[in-house]
Short mmCIF file of C-alpha atoms and ligand atoms in Angstrom, two decimals:
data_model
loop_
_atom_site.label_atom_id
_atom_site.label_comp_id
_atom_site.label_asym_id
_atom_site.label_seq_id
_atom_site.Cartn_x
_atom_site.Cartn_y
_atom_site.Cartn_z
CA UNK A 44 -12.62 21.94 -1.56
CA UNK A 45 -16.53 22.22 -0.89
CA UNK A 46 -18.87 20.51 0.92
CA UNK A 47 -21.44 17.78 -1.45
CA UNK A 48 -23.42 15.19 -1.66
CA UNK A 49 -24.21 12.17 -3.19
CA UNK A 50 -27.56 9.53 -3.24
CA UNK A 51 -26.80 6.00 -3.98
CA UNK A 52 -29.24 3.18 -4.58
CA UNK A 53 -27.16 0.77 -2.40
CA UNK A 54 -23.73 1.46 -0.66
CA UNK A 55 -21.40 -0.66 1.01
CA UNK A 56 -21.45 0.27 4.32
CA UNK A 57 -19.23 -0.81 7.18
CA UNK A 58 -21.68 -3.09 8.58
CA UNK A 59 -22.40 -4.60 5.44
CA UNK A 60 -24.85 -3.37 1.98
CA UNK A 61 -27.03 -0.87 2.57
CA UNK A 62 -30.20 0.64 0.57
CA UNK A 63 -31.21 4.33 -0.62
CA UNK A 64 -28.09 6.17 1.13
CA UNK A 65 -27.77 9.39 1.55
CA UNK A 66 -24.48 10.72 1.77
CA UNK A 67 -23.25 14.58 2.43
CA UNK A 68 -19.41 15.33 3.37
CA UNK A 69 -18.19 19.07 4.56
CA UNK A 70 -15.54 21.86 2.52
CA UNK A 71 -13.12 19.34 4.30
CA UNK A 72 -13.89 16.51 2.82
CA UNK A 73 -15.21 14.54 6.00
CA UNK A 74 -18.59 12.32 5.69
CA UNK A 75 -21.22 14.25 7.93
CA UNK A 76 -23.59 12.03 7.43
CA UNK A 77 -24.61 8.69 6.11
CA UNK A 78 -28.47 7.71 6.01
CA UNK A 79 -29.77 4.46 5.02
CA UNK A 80 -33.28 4.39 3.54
CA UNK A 81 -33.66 8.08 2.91
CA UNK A 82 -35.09 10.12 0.16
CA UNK A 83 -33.26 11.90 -2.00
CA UNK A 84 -33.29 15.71 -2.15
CA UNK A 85 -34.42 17.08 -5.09
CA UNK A 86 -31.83 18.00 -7.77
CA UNK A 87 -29.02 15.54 -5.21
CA UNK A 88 -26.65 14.21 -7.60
CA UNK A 89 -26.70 10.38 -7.79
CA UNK A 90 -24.42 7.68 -8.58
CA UNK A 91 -25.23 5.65 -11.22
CA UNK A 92 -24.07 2.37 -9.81
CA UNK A 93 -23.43 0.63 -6.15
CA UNK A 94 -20.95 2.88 -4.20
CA UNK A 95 -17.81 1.12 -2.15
CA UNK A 96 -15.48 2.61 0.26
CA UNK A 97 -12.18 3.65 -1.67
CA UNK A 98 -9.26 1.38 -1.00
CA UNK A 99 -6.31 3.14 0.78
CA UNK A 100 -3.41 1.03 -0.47
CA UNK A 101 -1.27 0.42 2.33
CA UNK A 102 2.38 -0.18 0.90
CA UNK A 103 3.84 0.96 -2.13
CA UNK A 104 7.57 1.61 -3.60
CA UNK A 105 6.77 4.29 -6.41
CA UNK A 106 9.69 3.86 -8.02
CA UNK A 107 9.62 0.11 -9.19
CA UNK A 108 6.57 0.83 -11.15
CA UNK A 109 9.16 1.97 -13.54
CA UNK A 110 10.49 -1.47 -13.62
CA UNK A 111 7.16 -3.67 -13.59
CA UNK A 112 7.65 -6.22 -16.45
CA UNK A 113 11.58 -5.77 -16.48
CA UNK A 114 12.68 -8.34 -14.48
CA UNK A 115 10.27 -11.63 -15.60
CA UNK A 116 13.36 -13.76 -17.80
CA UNK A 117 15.70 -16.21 -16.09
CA UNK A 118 18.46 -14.66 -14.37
CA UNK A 119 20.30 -17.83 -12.77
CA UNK A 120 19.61 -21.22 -12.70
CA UNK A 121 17.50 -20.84 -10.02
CA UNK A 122 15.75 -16.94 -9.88
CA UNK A 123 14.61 -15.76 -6.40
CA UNK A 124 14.07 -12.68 -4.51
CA UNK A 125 17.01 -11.67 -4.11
CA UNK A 126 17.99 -11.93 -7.58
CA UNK A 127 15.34 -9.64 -8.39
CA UNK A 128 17.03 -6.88 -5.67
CA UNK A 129 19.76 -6.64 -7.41
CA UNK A 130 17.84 -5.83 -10.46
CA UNK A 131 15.77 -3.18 -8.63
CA UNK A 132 19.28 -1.73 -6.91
CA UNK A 133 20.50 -1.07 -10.02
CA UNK A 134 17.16 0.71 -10.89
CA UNK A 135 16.95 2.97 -7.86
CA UNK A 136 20.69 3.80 -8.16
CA UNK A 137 19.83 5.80 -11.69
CA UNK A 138 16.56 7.67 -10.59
CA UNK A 139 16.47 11.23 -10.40
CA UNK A 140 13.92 13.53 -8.64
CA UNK A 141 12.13 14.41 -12.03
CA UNK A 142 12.13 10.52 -12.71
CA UNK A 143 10.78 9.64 -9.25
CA UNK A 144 8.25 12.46 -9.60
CA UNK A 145 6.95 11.38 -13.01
CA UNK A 146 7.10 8.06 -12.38
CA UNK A 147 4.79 8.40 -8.99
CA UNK A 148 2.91 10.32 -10.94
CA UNK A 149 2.16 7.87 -13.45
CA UNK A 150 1.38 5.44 -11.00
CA UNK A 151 -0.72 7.35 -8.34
CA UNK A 152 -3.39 8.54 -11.62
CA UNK A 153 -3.10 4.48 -12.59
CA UNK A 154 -4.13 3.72 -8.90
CA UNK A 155 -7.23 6.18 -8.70
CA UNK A 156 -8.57 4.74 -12.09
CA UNK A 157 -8.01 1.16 -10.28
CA UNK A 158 -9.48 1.48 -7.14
CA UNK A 159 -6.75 3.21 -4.74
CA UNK A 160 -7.40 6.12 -3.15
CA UNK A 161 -5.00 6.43 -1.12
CA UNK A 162 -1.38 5.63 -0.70
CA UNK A 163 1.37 4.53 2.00
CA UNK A 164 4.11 5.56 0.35
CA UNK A 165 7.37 3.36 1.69
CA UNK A 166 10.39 5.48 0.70
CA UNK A 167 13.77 4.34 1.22
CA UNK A 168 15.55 6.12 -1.76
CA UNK A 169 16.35 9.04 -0.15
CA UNK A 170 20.26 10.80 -1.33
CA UNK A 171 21.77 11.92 -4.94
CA UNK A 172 22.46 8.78 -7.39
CA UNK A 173 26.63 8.95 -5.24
CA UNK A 174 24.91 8.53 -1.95
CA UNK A 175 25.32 12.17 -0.64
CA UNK A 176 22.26 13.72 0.76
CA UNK A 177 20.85 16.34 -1.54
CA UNK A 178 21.39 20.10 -0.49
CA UNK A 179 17.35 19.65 -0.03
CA UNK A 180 17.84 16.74 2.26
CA UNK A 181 13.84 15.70 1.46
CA UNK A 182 14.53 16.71 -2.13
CA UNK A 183 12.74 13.15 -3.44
CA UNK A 184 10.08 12.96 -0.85
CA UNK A 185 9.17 16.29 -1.86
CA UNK A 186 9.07 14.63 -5.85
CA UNK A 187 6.79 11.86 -4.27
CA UNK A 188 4.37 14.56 -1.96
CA UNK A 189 3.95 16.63 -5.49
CA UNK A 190 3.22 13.42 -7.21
CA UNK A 191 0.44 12.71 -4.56
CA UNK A 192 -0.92 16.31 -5.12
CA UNK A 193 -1.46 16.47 -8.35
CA UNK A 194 -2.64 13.15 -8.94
CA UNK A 195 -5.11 13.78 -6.11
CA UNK A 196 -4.67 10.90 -4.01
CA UNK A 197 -4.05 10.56 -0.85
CA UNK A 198 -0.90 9.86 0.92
CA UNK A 199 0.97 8.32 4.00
CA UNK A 200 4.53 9.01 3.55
CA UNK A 201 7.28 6.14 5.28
CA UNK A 202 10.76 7.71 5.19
CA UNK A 203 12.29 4.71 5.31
CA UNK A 204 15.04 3.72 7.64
CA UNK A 205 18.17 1.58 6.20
CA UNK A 206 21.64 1.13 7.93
CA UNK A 207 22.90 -2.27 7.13
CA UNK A 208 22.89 -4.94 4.80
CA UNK A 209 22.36 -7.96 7.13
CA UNK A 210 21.24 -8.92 10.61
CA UNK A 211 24.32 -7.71 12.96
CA UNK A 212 25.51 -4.64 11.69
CA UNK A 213 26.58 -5.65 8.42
CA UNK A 214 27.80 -2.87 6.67
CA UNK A 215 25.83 -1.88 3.75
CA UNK A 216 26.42 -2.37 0.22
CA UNK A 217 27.54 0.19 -2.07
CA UNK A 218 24.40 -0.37 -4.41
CA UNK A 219 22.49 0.79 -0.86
CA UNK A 220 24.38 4.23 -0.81
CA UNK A 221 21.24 6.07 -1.77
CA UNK A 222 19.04 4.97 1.19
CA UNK A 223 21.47 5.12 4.29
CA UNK A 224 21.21 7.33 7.07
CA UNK A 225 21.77 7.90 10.65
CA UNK A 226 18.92 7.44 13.14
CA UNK A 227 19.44 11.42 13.92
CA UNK A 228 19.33 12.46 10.18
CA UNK A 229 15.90 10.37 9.89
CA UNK A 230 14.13 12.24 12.89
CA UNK A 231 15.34 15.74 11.38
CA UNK A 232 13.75 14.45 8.07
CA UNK A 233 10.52 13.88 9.25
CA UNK A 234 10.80 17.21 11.03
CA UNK A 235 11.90 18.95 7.69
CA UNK A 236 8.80 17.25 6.22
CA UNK A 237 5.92 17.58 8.53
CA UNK A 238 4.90 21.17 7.40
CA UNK A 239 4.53 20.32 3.90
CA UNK A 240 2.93 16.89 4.94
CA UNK A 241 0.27 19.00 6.99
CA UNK A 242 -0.06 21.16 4.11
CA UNK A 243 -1.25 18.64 1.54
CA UNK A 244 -3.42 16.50 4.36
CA UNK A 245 -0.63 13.69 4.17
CA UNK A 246 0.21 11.53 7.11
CA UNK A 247 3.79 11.11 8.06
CA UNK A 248 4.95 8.12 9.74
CA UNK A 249 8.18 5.80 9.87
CA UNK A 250 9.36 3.11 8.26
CA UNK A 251 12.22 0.86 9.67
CA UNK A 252 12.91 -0.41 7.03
CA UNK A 253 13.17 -4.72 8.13
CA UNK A 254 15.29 -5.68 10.81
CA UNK A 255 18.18 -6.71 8.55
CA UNK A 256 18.32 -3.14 7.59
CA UNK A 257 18.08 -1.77 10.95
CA UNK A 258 19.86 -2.71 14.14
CA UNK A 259 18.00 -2.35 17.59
CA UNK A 260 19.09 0.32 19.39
CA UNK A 261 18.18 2.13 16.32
CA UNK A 262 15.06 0.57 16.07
CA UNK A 263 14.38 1.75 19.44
CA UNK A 264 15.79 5.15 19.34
CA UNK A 265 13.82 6.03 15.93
CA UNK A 266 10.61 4.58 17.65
CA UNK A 267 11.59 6.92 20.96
CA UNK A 268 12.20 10.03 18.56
CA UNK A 269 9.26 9.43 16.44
CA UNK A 270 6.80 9.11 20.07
CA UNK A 271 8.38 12.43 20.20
CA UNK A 272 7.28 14.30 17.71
CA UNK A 273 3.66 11.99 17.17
CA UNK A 274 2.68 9.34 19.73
CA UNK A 275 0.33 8.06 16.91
CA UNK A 276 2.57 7.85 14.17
CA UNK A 277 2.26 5.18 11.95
CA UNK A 278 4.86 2.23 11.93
CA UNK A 279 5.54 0.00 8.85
CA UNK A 280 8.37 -2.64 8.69
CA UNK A 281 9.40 -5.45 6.27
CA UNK A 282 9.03 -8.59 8.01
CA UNK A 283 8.97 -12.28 7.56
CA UNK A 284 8.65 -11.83 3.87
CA UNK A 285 11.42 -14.43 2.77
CA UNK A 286 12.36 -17.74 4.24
CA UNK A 287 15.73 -16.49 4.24
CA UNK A 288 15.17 -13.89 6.47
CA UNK A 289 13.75 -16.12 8.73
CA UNK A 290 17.02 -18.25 8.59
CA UNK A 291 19.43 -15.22 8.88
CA UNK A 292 17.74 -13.61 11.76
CA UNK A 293 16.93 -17.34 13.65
CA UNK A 294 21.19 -17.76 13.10
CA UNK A 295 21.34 -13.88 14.69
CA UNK A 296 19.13 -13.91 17.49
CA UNK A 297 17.84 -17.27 18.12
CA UNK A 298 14.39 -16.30 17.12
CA UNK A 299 12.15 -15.77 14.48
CA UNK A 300 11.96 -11.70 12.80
CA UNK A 301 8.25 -11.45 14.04
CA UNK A 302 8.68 -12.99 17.45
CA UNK A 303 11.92 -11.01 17.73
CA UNK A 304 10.24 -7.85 16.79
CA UNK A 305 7.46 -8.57 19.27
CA UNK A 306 9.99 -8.64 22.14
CA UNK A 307 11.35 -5.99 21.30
CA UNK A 308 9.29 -3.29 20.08
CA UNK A 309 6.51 -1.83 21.07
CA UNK A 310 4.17 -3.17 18.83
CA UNK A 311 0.68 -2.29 18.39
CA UNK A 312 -2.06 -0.75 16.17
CA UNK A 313 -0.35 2.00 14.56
CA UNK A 314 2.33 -0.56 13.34
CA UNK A 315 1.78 -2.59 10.02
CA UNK A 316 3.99 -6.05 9.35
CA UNK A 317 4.48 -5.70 6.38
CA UNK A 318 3.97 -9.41 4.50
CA UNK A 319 4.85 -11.19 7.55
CA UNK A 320 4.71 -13.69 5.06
CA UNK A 321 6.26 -16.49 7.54
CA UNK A 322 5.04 -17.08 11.12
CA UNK A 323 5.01 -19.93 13.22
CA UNK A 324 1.45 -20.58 14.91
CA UNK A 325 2.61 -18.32 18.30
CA UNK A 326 4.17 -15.56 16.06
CA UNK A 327 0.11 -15.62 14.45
CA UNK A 328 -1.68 -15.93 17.70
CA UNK A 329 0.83 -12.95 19.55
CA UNK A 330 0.96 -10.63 16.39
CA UNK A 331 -2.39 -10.58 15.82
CA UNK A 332 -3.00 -9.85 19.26
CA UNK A 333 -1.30 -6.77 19.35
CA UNK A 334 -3.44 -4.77 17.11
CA UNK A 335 -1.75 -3.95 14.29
CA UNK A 336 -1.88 -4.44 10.75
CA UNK A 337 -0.57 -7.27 8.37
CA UNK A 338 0.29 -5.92 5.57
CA UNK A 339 -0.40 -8.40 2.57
CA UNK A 340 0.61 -7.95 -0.81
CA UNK A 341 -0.30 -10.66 -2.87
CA UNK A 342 0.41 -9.76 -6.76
CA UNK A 343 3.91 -8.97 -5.65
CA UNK A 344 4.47 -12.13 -3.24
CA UNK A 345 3.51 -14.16 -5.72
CA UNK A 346 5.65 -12.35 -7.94
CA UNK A 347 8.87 -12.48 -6.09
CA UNK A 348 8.30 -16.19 -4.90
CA UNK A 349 7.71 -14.93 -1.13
CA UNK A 350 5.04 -17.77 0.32
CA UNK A 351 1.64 -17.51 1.30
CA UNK A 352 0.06 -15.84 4.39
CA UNK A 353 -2.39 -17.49 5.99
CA UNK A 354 -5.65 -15.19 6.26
CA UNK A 355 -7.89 -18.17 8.51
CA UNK A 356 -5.08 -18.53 10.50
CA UNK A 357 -4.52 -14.32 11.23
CA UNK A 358 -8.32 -13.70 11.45
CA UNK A 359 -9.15 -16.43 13.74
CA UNK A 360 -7.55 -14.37 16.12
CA UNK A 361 -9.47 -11.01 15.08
CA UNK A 362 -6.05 -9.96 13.36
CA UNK A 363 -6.83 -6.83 10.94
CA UNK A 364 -5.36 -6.42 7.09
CA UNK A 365 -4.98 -4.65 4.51
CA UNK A 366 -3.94 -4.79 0.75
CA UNK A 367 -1.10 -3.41 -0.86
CA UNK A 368 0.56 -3.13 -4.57
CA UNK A 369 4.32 -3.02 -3.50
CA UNK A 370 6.16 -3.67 -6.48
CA UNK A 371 3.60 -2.74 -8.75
CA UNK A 372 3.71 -5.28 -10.67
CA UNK A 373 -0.31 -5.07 -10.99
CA UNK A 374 -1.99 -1.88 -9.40
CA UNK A 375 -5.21 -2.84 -9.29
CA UNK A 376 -7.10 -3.40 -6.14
CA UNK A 377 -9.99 -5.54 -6.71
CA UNK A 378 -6.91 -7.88 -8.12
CA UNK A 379 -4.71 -8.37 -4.78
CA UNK A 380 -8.23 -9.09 -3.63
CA UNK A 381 -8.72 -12.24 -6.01
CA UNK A 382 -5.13 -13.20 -5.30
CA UNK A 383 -5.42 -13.20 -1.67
CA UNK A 384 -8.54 -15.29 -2.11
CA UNK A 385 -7.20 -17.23 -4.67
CA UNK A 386 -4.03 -18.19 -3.00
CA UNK A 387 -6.07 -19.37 0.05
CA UNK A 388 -8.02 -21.50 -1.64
CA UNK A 389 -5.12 -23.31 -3.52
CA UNK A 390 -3.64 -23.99 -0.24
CA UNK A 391 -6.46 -25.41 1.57
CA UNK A 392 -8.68 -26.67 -1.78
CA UNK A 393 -11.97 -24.76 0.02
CA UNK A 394 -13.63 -21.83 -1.83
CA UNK A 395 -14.85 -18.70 -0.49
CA UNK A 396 -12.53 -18.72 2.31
CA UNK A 397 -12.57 -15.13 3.55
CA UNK A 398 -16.09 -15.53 3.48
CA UNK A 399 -17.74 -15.16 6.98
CA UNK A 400 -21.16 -16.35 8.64
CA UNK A 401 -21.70 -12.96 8.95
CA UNK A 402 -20.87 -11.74 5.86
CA UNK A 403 -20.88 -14.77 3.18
CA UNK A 404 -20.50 -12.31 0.01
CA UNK A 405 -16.67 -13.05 0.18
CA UNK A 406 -15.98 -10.03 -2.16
CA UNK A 407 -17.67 -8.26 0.31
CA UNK A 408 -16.17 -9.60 3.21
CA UNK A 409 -12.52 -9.31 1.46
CA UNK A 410 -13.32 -5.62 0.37
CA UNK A 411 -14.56 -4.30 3.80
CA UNK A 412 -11.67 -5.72 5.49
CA UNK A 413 -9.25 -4.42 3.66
CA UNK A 414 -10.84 -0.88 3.68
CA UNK A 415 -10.55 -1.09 7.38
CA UNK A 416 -6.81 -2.74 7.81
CA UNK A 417 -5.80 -0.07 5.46
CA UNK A 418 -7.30 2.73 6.90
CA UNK A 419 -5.61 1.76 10.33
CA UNK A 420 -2.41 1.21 8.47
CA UNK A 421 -2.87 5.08 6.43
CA UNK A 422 -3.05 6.55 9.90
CA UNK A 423 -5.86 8.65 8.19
CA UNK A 424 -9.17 8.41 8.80
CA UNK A 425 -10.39 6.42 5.84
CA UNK A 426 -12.19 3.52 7.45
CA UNK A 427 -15.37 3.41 5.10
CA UNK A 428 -18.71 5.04 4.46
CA UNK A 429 -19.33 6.58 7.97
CA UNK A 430 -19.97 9.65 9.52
CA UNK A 431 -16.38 11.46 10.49
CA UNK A 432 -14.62 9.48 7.75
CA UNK A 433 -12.95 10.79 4.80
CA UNK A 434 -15.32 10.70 1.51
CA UNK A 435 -13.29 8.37 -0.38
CA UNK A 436 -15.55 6.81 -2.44
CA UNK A 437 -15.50 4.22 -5.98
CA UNK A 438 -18.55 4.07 -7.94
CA UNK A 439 -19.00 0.58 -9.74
CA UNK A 440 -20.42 0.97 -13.07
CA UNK A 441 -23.32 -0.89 -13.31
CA UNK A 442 -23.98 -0.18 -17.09
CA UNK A 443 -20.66 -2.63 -17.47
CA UNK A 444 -21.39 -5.90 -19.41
CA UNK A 445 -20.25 -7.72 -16.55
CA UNK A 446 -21.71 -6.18 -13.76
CA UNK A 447 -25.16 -5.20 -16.11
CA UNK A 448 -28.60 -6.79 -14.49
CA UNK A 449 -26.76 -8.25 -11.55
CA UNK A 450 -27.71 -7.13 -7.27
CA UNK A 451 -25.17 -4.98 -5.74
CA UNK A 452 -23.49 -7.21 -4.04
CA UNK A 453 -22.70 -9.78 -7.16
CA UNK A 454 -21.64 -6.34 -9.45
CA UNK A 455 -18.72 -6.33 -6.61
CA UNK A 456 -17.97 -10.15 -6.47
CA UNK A 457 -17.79 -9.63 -11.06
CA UNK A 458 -15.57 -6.62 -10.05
CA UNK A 459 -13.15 -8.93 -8.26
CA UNK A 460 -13.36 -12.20 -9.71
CA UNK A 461 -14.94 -11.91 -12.77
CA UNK A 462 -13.74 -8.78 -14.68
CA UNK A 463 -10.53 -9.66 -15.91
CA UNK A 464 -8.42 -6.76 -16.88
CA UNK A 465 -11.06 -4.73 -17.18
CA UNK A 466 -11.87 -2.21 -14.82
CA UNK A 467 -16.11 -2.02 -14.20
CA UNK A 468 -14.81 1.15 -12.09
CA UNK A 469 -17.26 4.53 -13.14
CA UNK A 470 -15.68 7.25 -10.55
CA UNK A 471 -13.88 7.67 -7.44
CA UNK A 472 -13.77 10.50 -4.73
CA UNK A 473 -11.11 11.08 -2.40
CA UNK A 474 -12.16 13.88 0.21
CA UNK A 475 -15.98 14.31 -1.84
CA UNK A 476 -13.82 15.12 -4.92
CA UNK A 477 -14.35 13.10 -7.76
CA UNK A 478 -10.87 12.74 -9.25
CA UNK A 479 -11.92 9.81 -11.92
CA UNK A 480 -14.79 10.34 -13.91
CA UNK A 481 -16.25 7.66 -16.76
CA UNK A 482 -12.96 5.38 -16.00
CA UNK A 483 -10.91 8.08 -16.50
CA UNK A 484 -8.72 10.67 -14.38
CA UNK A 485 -8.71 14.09 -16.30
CA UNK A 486 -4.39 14.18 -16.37
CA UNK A 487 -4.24 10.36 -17.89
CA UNK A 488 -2.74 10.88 -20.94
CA UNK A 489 -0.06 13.79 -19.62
CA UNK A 490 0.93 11.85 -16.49
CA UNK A 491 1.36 8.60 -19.15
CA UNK A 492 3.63 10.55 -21.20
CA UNK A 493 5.55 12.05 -18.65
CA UNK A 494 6.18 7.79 -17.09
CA UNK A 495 7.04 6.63 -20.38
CA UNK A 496 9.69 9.72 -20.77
CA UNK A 497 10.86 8.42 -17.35
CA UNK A 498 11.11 5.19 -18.25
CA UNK A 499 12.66 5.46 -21.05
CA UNK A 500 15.34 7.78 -19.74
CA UNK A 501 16.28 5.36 -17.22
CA UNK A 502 16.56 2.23 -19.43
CA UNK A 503 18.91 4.54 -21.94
CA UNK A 504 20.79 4.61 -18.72
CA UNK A 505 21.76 0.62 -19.17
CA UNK A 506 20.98 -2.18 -17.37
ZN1 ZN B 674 8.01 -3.44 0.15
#
């Protein structure tokens, strides 16, 4: 990598839109500085349209991009979640490292060229299609850190852990053989993986998985081995996502999963609650409280039938969040943006509702937000257009019939809400380099053909 610049005639800063910016990062990739109202240098390269922060997308399971579109005809009489897991078990139970890896692939290019870049990765398929560990016990994390590497992005990786199949100690089903393992086998994982992590610039955290998946005293002793080895490690969990898991763990415990979990474990801003979808007005007020992260992921909730979160409710209380794709159903992240919004405003029949007094552009205030809960959630420092920050960086492009003629801030209100399935998107940077050019990311058409192959292996497999 080298050191650059950039000039841009208005910039979304963290504080809000700024004018005449002058931006220069170092060989690592770090912002060095960021000056409002400057002059450009002579011969400074400049971006041809309003520059944002680049989105760090804060949960993602590669894999089910292979299955996006799959799964939308009626299963039974009455098609839920859970319906679709069985689906996606069947899926993941066929997937092979040069699937996984093409696959990722696929969708890590798709994400630069829509606004991600960057990527918690949430990996729970971890052992060989009959549930044995693979002589390379990281064998498919490795597929997904190669993915991440060539497409450029960059990554938070989640080994995921996953012991049972239900609040308890259920045992787990067979069609989970590929993602169980034993709190000790987790911890030697992320050991295993931390020098390539460090090698690529990747962030490795932990991901217990939900806690139907993972009893406590393995909760706890993963958190205790994890402190271990990285005392700022982020945390992601499943949680609160289905009403059903709110019944099941109520009928276990006696409590709620997020009021349980806040109990329990030491929860704070390096965790992220992942679509803590359904909280009770204390479980909103405490977990907000604590620092960390909700998680939201509103294409795919509204996908699988999960519920809304409510956003007033969660920032009221100063609680931060972030955007992810999930399922990837839709990778795009100017559209979890609208469907946050949108979602909001159907349940409360207001408009603009993450708008702020501060900040009253709501695309603005929805965009900064999410740069910042994601960043937090990355464990990375990718919190926005400021000095020590990584230069991850989206240029709108403002020659686009729907942004063309319109102020900077209205070119990134008609890149969420107005654009339709079109992508007003010119480049994007992740550490200063620009790894989309024109709408386009230079491998498009290989990594396309090498998904497709994928794809089409696996659904010659049978359903
Ligand atoms: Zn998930």
């Amino acid at each position: 990598m080298s050191a650059g610049s950039l000039f841009a005639d208005h910039a979304l800063l963290p504080g809000g839109w700024a004018r005449d910016v002058r931006l220069a990062w170092d060989a690592a990739g770090r912002l060095t500085a960021v000056q409002p109202g400057a002059t450009p240098e002579p011969g400074m390269p400049r971006a041809e349209g309003p520059l944002l922060p680049g989105m760090p997308n804060l949960h993602s399971h590669a894999f089910q991009r292979g299955m996006a579109g799959l799964t939308e005809y009626r299963a039974e009489a009455q098609d839920s979640f859970w319906s679709w897991r069985s689906l996606m078990y069947r899926f993941a139970l066929r997937l092979s490292p040069a699937q996984l890896e093409a696959i990722a692939f696929g969708l890590y290019v798709d994400m630069l060229e829509a606004g991600y870049t960057a990527v918690c990765e949430f990996h729970y398929v971890h052992h060989d299609t009959d549930g044995h560990p693979y002589a390379d016990d990281a064998e498919l994390a490795r597929a997904l850190l190669r993915a991440a590497q060539r497409a450029g992005i960059g990554l938070t990786l989640l080994p995921v852990l996953y012991q049972t199949s239900g609040f308890g100690g259920a045992a787990p089903a067979e069609g989970q053989r590929r993602f169980i393992r034993s709190t000790a086998s987790m911890l030697r994982l992320l050991e295993t993986l931390r020098p390539a992590c460090e090698a690529q610039g990747a962030r490795l955290g932990l991901a217990p998985h939900s806690l139907r998946a993972v009893p406590p005293e393995a909760l706890r002793d993963a958190l205790a081995g994890l402190a271990a080895q990285d005392a700022t490690a982020p945390i992601h969990i499943h949680i609160a996502e289905q009403t059903k898991e709110v019944d099941d763990c109520l009928a276990w415990s006696g409590q709620r999963p997020v009021a349980w979990l806040l109990d329990h474990a030491p929860v704070d801003a390096r965790w992220c609650l992942v679509h803590a979808t359904h909280m009770d007005a204390d479980e909103y007020r405490r977990a907000a409280a604590t620092g960390a992260v909700a998680g939201l992921c509103p294409t795919t909730e509204a996908n699988l039938g999960d519920g809304l979160f409510d956003l007033p409710r969660w920032t009221v209380d100063g609680g931060a969040w972030g955007v992810g794709s999930d399922s990837h159903a839709c990778v795009d992240a100017a559209e979890e943006l609208l469907m946050l919004e949108y979602g909001q405003r159907l349940s409360r029949r207001q408009r603009n509702v993450a708008a702020t007094a501060a900040q009253p552009e709501v695309a603005t205030a929805l965009w900064l937000s999410a740069v910042g809960g994601g960043a937090q959630a990355s464990g990375r420092a990718l919190g926005g257009l400021a000095v020590g920050q990584q230069a991850d960086m989206l240029v709108l492009d403002a020659a686009h019939p729907v942004l063309a003629g319109l102020e900077a801030p209205q070119m990134l209100s008609a890149h969420v809400f107005a654009a339709g399935r079109q992508r007003p998107l010119a480049q994007a940077y992740v550490a200063g380099r620009k790894t989309v050019d024109a709408g386009r990311h230079p491998l498009r058409a290989e990594a396309q053909r090498a998904f497709v192959q994928a794809r089409r292996e696996l659904l010659a497999g049978g359903a």
